[in-house]
PDB file of C-alpha atoms in Angstrom:
ATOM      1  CA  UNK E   1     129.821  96.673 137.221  1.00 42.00           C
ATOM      2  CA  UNK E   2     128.432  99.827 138.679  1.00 40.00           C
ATOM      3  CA  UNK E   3     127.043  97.566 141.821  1.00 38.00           C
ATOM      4  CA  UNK E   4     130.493  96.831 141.871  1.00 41.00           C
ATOM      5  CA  UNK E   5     131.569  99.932 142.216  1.00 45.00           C
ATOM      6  CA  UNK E   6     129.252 101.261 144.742  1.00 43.00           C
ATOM      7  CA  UNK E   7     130.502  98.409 147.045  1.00 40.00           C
ATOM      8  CA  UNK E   8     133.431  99.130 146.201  1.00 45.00           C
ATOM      9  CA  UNK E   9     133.191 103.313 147.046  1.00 47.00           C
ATOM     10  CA  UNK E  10     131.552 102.135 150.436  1.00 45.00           C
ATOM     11  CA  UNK E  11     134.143  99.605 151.466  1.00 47.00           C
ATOM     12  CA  UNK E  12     136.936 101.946 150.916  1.00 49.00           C
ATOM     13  CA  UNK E  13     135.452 104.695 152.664  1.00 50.00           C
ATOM     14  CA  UNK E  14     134.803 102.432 155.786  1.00 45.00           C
ATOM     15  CA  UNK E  15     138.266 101.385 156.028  1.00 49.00           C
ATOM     16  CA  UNK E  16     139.316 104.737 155.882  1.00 51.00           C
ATOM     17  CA  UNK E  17     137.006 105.942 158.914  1.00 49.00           C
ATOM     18  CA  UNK E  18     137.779 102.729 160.768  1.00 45.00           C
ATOM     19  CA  UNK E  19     141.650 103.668 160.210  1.00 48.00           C
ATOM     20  CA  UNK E  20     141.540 106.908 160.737  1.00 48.00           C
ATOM     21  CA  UNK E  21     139.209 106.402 164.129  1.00 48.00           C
ATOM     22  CA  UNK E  22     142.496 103.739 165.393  1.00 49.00           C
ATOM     23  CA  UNK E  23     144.650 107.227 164.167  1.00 56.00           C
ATOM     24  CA  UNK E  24     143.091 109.030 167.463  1.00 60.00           C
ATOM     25  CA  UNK E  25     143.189 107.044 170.498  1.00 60.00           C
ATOM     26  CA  UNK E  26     140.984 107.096 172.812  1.00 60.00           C
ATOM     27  CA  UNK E  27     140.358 106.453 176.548  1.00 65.00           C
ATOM     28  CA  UNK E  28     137.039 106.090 177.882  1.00 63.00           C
ATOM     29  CA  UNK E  29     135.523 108.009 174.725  1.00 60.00           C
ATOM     30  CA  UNK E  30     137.770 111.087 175.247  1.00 64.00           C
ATOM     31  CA  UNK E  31     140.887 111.769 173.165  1.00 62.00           C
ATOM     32  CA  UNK E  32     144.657 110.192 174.655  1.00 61.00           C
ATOM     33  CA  UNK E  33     146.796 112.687 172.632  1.00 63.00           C
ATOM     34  CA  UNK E  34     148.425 110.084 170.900  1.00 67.00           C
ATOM     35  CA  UNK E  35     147.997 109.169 166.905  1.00 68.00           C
ATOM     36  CA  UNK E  36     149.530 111.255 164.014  1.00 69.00           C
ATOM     37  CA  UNK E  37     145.854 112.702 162.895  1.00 70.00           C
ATOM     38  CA  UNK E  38     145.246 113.592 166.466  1.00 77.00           C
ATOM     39  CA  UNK E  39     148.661 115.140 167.394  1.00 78.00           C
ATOM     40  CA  UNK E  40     149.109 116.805 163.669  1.00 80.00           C
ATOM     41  CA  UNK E  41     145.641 117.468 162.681  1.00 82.00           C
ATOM     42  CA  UNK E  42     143.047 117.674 165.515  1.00 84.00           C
ATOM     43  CA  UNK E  43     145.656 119.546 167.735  1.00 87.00           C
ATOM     44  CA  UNK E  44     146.292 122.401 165.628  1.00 90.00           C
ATOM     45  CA  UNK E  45     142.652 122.632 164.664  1.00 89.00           C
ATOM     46  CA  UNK E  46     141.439 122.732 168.272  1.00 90.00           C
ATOM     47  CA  UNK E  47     143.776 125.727 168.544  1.00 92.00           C
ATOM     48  CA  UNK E  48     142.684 127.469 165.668  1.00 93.00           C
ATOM     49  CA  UNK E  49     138.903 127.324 167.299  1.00 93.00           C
ATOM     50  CA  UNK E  50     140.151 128.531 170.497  1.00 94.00           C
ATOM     51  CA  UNK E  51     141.912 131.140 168.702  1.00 94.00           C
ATOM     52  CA  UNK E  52     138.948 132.339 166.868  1.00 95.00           C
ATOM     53  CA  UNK E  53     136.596 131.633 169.397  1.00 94.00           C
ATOM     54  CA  UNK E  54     138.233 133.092 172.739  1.00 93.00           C
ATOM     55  CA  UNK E  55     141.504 135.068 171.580  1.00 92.00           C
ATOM     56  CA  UNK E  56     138.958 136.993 168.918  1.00 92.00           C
ATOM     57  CA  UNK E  57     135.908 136.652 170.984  1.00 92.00           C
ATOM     58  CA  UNK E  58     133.800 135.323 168.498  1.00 93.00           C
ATOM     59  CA  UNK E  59     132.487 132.547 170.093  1.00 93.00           C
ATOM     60  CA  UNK E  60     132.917 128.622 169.444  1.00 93.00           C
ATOM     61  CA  UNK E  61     129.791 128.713 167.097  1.00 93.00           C
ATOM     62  CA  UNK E  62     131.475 130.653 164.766  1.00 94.00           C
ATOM     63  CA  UNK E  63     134.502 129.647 165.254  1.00 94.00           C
ATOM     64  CA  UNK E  64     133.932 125.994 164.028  1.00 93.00           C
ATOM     65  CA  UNK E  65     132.021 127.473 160.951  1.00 94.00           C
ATOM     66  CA  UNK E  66     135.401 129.681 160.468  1.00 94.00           C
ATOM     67  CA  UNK E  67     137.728 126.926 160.997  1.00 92.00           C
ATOM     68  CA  UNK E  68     135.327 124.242 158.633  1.00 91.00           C
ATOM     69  CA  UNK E  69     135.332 126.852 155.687  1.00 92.00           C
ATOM     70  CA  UNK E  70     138.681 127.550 155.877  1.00 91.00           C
ATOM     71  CA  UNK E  71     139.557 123.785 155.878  1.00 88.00           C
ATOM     72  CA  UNK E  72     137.460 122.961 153.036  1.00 88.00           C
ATOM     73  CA  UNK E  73     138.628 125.690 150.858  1.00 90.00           C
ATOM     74  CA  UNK E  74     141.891 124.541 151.589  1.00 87.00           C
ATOM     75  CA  UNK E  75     141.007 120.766 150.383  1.00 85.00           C
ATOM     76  CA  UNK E  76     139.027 121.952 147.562  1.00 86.00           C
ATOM     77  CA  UNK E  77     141.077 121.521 144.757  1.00 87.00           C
ATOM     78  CA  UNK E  78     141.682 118.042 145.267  1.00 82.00           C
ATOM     79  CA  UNK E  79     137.428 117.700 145.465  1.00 82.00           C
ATOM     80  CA  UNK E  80     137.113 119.361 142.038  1.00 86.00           C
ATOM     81  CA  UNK E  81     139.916 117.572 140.554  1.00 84.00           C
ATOM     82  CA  UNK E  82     137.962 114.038 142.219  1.00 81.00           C
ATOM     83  CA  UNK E  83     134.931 115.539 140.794  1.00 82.00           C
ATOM     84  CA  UNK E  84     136.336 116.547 137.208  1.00 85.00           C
ATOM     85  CA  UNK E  85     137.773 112.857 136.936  1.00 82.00           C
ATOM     86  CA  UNK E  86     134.888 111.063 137.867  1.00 81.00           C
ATOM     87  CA  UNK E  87     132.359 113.275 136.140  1.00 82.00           C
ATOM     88  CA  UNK E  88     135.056 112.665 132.563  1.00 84.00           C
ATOM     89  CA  UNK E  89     134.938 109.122 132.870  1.00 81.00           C
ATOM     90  CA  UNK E  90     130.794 109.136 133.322  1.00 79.00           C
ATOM     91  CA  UNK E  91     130.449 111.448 130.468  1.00 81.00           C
ATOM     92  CA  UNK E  92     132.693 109.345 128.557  1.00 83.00           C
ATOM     93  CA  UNK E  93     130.785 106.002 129.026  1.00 80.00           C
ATOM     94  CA  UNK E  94     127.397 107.737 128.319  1.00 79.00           C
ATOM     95  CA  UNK E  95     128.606 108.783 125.209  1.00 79.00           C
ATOM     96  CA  UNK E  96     130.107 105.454 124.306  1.00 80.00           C
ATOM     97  CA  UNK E  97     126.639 103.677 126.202  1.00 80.00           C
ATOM     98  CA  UNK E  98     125.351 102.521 122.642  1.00 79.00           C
ATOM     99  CA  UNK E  99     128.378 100.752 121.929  1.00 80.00           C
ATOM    100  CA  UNK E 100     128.996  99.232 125.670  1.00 80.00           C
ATOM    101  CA  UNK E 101     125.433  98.713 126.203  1.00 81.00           C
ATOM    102  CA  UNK E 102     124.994  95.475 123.759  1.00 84.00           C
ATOM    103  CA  UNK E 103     127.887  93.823 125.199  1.00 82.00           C
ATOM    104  CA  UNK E 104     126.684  94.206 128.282  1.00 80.00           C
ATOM    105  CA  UNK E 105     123.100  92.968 127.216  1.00 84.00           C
ATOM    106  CA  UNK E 106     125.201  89.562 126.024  1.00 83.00           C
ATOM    107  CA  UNK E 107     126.751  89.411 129.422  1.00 83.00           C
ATOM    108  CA  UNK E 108     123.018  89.282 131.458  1.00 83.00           C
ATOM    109  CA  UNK E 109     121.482  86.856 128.607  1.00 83.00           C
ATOM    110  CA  UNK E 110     124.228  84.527 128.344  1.00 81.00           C
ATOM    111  CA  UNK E 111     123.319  80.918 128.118  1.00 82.00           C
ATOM    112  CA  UNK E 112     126.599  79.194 129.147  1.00 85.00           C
ATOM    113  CA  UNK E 113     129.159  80.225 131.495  1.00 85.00           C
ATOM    114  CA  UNK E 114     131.458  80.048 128.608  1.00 85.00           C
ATOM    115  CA  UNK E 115     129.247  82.703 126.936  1.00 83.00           C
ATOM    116  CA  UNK E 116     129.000  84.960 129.798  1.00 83.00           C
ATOM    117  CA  UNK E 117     132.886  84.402 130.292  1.00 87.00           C
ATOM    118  CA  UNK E 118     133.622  85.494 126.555  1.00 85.00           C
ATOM    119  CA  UNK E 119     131.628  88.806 126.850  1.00 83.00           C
ATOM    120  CA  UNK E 120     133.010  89.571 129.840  1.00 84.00           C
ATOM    121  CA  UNK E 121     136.294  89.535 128.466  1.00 84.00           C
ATOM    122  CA  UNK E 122     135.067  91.137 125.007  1.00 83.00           C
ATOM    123  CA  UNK E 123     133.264  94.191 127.792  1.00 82.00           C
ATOM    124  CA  UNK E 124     137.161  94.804 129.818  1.00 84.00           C
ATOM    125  CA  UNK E 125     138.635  94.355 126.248  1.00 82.00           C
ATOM    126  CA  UNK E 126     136.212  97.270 125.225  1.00 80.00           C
ATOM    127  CA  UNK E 127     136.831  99.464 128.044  1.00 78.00           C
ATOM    128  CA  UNK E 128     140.764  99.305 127.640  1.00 79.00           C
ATOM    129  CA  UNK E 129     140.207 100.110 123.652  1.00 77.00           C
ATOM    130  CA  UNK E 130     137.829 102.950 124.326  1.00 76.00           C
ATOM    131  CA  UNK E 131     139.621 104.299 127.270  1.00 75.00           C
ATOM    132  CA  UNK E 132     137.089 104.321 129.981  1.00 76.00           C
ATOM    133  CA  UNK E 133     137.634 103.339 133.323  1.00 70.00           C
ATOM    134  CA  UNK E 134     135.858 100.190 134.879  1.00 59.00           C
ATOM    135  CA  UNK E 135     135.502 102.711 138.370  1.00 58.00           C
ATOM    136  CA  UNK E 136     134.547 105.937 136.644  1.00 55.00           C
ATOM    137  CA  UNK E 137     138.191 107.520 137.192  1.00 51.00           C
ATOM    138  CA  UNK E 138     138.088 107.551 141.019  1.00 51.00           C
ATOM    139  CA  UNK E 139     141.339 107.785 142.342  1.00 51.00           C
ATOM    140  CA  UNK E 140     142.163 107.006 145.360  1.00 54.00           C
ATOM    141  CA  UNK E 141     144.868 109.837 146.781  1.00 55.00           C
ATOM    142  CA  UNK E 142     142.566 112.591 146.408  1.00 57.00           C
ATOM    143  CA  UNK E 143     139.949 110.589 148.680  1.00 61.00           C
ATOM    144  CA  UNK E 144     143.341 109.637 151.027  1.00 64.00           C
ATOM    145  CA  UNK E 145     144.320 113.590 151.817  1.00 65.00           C
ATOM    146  CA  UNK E 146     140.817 114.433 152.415  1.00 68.00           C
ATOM    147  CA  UNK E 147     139.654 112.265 154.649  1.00 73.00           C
ATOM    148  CA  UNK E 148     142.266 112.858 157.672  1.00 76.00           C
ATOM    149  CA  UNK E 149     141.094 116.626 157.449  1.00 77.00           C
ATOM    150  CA  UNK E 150     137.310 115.464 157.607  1.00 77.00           C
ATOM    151  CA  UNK E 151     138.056 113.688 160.391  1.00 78.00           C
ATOM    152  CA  UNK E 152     139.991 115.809 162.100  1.00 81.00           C
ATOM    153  CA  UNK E 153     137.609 118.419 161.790  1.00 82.00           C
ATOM    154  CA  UNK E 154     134.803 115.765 163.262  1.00 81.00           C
ATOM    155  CA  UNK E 155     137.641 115.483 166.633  1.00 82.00           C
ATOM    156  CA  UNK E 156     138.008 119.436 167.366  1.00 87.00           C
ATOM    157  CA  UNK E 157     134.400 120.087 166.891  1.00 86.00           C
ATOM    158  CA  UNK E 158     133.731 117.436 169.623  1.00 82.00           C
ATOM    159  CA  UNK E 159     136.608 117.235 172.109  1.00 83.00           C
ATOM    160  CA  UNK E 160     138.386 120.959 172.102  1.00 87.00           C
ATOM    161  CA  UNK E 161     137.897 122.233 175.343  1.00 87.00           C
ATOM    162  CA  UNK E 162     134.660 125.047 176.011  1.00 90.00           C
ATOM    163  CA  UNK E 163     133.089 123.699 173.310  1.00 90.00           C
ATOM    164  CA  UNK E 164     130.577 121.810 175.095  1.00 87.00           C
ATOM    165  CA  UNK E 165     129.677 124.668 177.523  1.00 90.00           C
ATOM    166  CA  UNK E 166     128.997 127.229 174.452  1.00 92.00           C
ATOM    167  CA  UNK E 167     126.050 128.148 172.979  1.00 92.00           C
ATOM    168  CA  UNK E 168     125.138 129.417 169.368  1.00 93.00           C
ATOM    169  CA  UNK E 169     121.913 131.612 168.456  1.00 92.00           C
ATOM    170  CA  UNK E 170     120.479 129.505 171.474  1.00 91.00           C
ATOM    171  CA  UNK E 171     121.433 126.316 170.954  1.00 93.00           C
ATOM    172  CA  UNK E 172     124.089 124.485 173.359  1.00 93.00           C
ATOM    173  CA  UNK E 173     126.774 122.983 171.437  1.00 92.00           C
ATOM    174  CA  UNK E 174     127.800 120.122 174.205  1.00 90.00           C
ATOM    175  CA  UNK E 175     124.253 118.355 173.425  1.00 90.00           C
ATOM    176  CA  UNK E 176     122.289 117.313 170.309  1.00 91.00           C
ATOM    177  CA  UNK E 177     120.149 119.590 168.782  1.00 93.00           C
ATOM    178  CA  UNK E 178     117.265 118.338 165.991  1.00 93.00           C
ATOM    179  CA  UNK E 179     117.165 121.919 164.292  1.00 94.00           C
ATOM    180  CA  UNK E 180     120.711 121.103 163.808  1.00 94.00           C
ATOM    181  CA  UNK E 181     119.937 117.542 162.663  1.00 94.00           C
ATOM    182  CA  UNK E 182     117.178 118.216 160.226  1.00 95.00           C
ATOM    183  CA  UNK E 183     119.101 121.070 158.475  1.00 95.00           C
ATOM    184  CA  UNK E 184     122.051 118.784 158.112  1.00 93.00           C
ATOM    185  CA  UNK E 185     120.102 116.114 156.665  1.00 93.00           C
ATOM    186  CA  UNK E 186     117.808 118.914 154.155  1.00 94.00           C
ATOM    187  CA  UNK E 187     121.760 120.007 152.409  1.00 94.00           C
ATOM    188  CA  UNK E 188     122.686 116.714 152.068  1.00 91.00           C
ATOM    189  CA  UNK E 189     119.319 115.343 150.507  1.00 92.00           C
ATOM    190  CA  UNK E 190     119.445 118.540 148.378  1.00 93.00           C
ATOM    191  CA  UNK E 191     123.067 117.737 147.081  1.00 90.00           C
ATOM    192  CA  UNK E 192     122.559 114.354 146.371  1.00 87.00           C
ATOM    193  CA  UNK E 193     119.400 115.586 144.266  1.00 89.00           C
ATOM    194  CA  UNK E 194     121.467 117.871 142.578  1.00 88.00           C
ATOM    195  CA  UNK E 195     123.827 114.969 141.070  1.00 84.00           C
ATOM    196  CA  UNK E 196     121.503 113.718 139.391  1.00 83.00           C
ATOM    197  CA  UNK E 197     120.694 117.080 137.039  1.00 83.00           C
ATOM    198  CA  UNK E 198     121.227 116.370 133.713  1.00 76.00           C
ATOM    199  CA  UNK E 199     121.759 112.630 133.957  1.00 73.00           C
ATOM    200  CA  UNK E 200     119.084 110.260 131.198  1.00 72.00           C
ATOM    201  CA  UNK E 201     115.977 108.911 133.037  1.00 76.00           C
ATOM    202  CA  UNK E 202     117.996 105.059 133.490  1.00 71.00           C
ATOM    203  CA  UNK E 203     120.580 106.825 135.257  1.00 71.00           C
ATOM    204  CA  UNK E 204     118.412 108.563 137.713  1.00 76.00           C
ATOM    205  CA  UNK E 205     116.971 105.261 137.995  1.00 75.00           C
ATOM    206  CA  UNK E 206     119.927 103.606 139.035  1.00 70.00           C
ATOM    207  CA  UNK E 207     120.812 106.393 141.312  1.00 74.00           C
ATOM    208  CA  UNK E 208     117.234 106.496 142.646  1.00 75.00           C
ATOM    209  CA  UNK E 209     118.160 104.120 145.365  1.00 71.00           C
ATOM    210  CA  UNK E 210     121.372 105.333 146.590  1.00 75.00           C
ATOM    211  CA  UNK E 211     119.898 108.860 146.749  1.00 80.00           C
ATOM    212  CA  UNK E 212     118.968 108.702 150.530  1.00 84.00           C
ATOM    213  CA  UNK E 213     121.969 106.974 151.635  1.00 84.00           C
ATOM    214  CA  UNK E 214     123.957 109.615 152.827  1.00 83.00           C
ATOM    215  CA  UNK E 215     121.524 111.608 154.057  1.00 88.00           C
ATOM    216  CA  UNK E 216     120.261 109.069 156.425  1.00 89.00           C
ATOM    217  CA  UNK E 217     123.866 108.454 157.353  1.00 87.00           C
ATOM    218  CA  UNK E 218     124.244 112.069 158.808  1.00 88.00           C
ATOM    219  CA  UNK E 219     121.054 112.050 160.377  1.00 91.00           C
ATOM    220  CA  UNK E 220     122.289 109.276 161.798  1.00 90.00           C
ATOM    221  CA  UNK E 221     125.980 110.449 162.839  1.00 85.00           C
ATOM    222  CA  UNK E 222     124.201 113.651 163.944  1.00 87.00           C
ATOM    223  CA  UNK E 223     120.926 112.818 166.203  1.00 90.00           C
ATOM    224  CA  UNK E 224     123.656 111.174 168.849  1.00 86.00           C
ATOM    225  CA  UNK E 225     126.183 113.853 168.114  1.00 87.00           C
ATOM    226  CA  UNK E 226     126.933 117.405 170.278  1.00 90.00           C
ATOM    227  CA  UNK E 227     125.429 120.192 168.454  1.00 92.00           C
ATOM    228  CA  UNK E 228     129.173 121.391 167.686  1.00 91.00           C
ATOM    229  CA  UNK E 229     129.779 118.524 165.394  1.00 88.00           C
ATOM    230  CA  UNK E 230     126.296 118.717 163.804  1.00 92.00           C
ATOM    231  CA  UNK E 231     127.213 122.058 163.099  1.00 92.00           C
ATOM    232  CA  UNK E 232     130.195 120.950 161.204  1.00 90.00           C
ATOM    233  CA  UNK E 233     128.352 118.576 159.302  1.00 90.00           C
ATOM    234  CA  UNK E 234     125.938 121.649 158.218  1.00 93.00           C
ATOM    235  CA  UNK E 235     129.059 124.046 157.330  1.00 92.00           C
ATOM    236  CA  UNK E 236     130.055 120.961 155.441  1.00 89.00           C
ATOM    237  CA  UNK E 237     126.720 119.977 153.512  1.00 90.00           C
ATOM    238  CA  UNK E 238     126.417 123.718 152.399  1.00 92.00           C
ATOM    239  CA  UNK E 239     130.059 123.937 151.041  1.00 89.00           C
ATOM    240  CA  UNK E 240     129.216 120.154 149.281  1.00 88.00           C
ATOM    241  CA  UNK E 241     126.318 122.182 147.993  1.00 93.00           C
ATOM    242  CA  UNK E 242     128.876 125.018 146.109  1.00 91.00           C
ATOM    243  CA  UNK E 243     131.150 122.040 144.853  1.00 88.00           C
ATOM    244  CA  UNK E 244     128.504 120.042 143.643  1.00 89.00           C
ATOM    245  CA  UNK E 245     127.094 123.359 141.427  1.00 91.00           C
ATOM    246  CA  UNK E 246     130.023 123.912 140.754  1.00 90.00           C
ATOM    247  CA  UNK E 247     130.330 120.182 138.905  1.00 88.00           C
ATOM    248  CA  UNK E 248     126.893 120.034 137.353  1.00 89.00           C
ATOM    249  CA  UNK E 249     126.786 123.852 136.253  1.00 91.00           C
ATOM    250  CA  UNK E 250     130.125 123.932 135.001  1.00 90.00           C
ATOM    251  CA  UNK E 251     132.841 120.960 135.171  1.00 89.00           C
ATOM    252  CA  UNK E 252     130.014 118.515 132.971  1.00 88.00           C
ATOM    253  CA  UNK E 253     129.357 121.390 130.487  1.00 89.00           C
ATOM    254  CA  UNK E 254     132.383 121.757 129.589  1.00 90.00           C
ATOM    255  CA  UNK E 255     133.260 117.874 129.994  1.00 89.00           C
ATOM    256  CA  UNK E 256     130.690 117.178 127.675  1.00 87.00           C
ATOM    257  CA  UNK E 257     131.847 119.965 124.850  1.00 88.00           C
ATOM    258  CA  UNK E 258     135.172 118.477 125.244  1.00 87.00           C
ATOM    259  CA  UNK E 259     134.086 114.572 124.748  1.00 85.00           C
ATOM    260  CA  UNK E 260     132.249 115.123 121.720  1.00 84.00           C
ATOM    261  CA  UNK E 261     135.546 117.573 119.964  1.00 86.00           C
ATOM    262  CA  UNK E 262     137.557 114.471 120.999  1.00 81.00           C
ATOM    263  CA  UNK E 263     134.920 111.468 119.298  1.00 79.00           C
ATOM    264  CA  UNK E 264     134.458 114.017 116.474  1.00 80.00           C
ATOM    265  CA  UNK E 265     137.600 114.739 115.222  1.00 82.00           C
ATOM    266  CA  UNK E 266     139.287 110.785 116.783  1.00 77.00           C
ATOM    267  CA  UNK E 267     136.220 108.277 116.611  1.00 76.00           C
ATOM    268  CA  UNK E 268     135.953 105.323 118.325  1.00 70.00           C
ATOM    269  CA  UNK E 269     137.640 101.887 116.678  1.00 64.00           C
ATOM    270  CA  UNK E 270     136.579  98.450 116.782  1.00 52.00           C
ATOM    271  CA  UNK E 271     138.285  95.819 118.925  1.00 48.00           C
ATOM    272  CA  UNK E 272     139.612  94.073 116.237  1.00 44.00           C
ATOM    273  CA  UNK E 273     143.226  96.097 115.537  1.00 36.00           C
ATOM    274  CA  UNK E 274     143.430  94.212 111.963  1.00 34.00           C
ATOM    275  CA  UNK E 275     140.290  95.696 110.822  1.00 35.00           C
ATOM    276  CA  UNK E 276     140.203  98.686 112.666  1.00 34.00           C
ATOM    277  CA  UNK E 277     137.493 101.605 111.188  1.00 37.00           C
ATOM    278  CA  UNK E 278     136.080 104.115 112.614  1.00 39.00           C
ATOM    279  CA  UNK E 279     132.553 103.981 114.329  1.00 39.00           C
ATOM    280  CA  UNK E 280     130.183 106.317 116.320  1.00 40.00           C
ATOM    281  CA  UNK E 281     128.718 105.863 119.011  1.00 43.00           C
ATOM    282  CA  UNK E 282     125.541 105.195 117.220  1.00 42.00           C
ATOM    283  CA  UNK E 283     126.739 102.309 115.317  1.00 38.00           C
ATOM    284  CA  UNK E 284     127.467  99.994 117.786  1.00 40.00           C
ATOM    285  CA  UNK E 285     126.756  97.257 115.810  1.00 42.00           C
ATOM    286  CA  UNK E 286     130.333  97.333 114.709  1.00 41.00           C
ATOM    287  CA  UNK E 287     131.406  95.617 117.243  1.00 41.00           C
ATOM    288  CA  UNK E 288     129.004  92.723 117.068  1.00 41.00           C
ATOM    289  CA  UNK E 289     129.734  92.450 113.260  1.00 44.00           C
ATOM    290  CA  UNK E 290     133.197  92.468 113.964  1.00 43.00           C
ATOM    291  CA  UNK E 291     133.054  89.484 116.686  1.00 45.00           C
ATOM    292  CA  UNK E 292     131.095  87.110 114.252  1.00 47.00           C
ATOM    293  CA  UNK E 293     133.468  87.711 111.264  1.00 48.00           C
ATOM    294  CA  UNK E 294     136.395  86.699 113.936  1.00 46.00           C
ATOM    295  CA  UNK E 295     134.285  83.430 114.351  1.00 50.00           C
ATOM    296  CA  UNK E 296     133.294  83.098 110.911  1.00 51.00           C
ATOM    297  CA  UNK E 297     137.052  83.279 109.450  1.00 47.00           C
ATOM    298  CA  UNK E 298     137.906  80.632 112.870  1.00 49.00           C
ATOM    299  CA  UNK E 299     134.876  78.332 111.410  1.00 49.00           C
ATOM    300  CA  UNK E 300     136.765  78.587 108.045  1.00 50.00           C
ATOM    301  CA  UNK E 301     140.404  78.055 109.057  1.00 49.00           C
ATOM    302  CA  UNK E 302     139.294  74.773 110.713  1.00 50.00           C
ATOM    303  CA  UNK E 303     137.389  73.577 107.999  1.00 50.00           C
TER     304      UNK E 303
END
């Protein structure tokens, strides 16, 4: 299931840049005019550099770190409340792992397909009881809003005009810069590390793998990129930074405190509505028992 997931996180977010690329049109690499991000996004924020950068003289450097804080301040709420729903639902199913966790065990050792079909069914049956989401909460409008901003911000930072003839502390923005590159990819290495504070030793585990994915992405995006767009990606790793302390430090505390008031005074019931009591998440053999008195009492009624 959480392989699932993962593809499923990465698949979306493709779509979405390959989408949103087809949103600005392009001729010979450079920018038509036409497409709603370009014409109602990109536009406006190419002005709003030129603004900064020429009408208040403070240069283009600064003026895409101005106009990528301002941006992301403006989207933040809708990355806390992303963060606060996904960070609920995996606080919820680690509290609830010792109940899911032999169902799950049935599901890898099943002998039969029939067996492996059954628990299955009995592990979606569980999650709808318990209410816990089979994607960790991640909704998909929050990710929608954001990402025509991020990508508009990518556009102005690349194509708005004096850009690429500007210079900041040294470094020309119209080519690539590895200072620029190896800071971007430190801040995003250093906020993936930080999701995984407070998480068990099998969840870092798990995580270990996908910790250096996006990273190496904007290393990637980045060593080909003009230095003005690997700035934005730096502007942008430091502000993931604050939101990301801001969910570990914070957001989970308080998550957590809140999960365990709910379990405490409303545990978690069997699957069975008929013989419904009320377990912890320690017992999770209640569950089990409860399956093999269903097939004991069918066993009986057919004798």
């Amino acid at each position: 299931m959480k392989q699932s997931k993962r593809l499923f996180l990465s698949g979306l977010a493709l779509s979405m840049l390959l989408f949103l690329s087809g949103c600005v049109q392009q001729k010979n690499g450079v920018p038509t005019g036409e497409g709603w991000v370009y014409k109602f996004l990109v536009e406006p924020m190419g002005h709003l550099i030129k603004f900064f950068a020429v009408n208040q003289g403070l240069g283009f450097g600064l003026a895409i770190i101005i106009v990528t804080l301002l941006v992301r301040t403006l989207i933040l709420p809708l990355g806390i409340y992303q963060s606060y729903k996904a960070s609920y639902q995996s606080e919820k199913m680690r509290y609830l792992k010792p109940i899911l966790d032999p169902i799950q065990e049935r599901m890898r050792n099943a002998a039969t397909q029939e067996e492996q079909l059954a628990a299955q069914q009995e592990y979606m049956a569980a999650h709808k009881e318990l209410g816990v989401s089979m994607l960790g909460g991640m909704g998909c409008l929050p990710i929608l809003i954001q990402m025509p901003f991020f990508t508009a911000l990518f556009y102005a930072a690349k194509f708005t005009d004096g850009i690429a003839e500007a210079s900041f502390f040294g470094i020309n923005l119209g080519k690539s810069s590895l200072i620029l590159v190896a800071i971007a990819g430190v801040l995003y290495l250093f906020q993936s590390l930080l999701m995984t504070v407070g998480l068990d030793a099998e969840q870092k585990k798990q995580m270990r793998s996908m910790l250096f994915i996006n990273p190496i992405m904007i290393v990637m995006f980045s060593i080909s990129a003009p230095a003005g767009v690997t700035l934005y990606w730096v502007v942008g790793g430091l502000f993931g930074i604050i939101q990301q302390v801001l969910t570990t430090f914070i957001i989970k505390p308080k998550i957590r405190a809140q999960i365990e008031e709910e379990f405490a005074q409303n545990p978690p019931k069997t699957l069975t509505p008929s013989k419904a009591k009320d377990v912890t998440p320690t017992a999770s053999s209640a569950i089990i028992t409860s399956k093999k008195d269903r097939r004991n009492a069918g066993k009986q009624r057919s004798k």
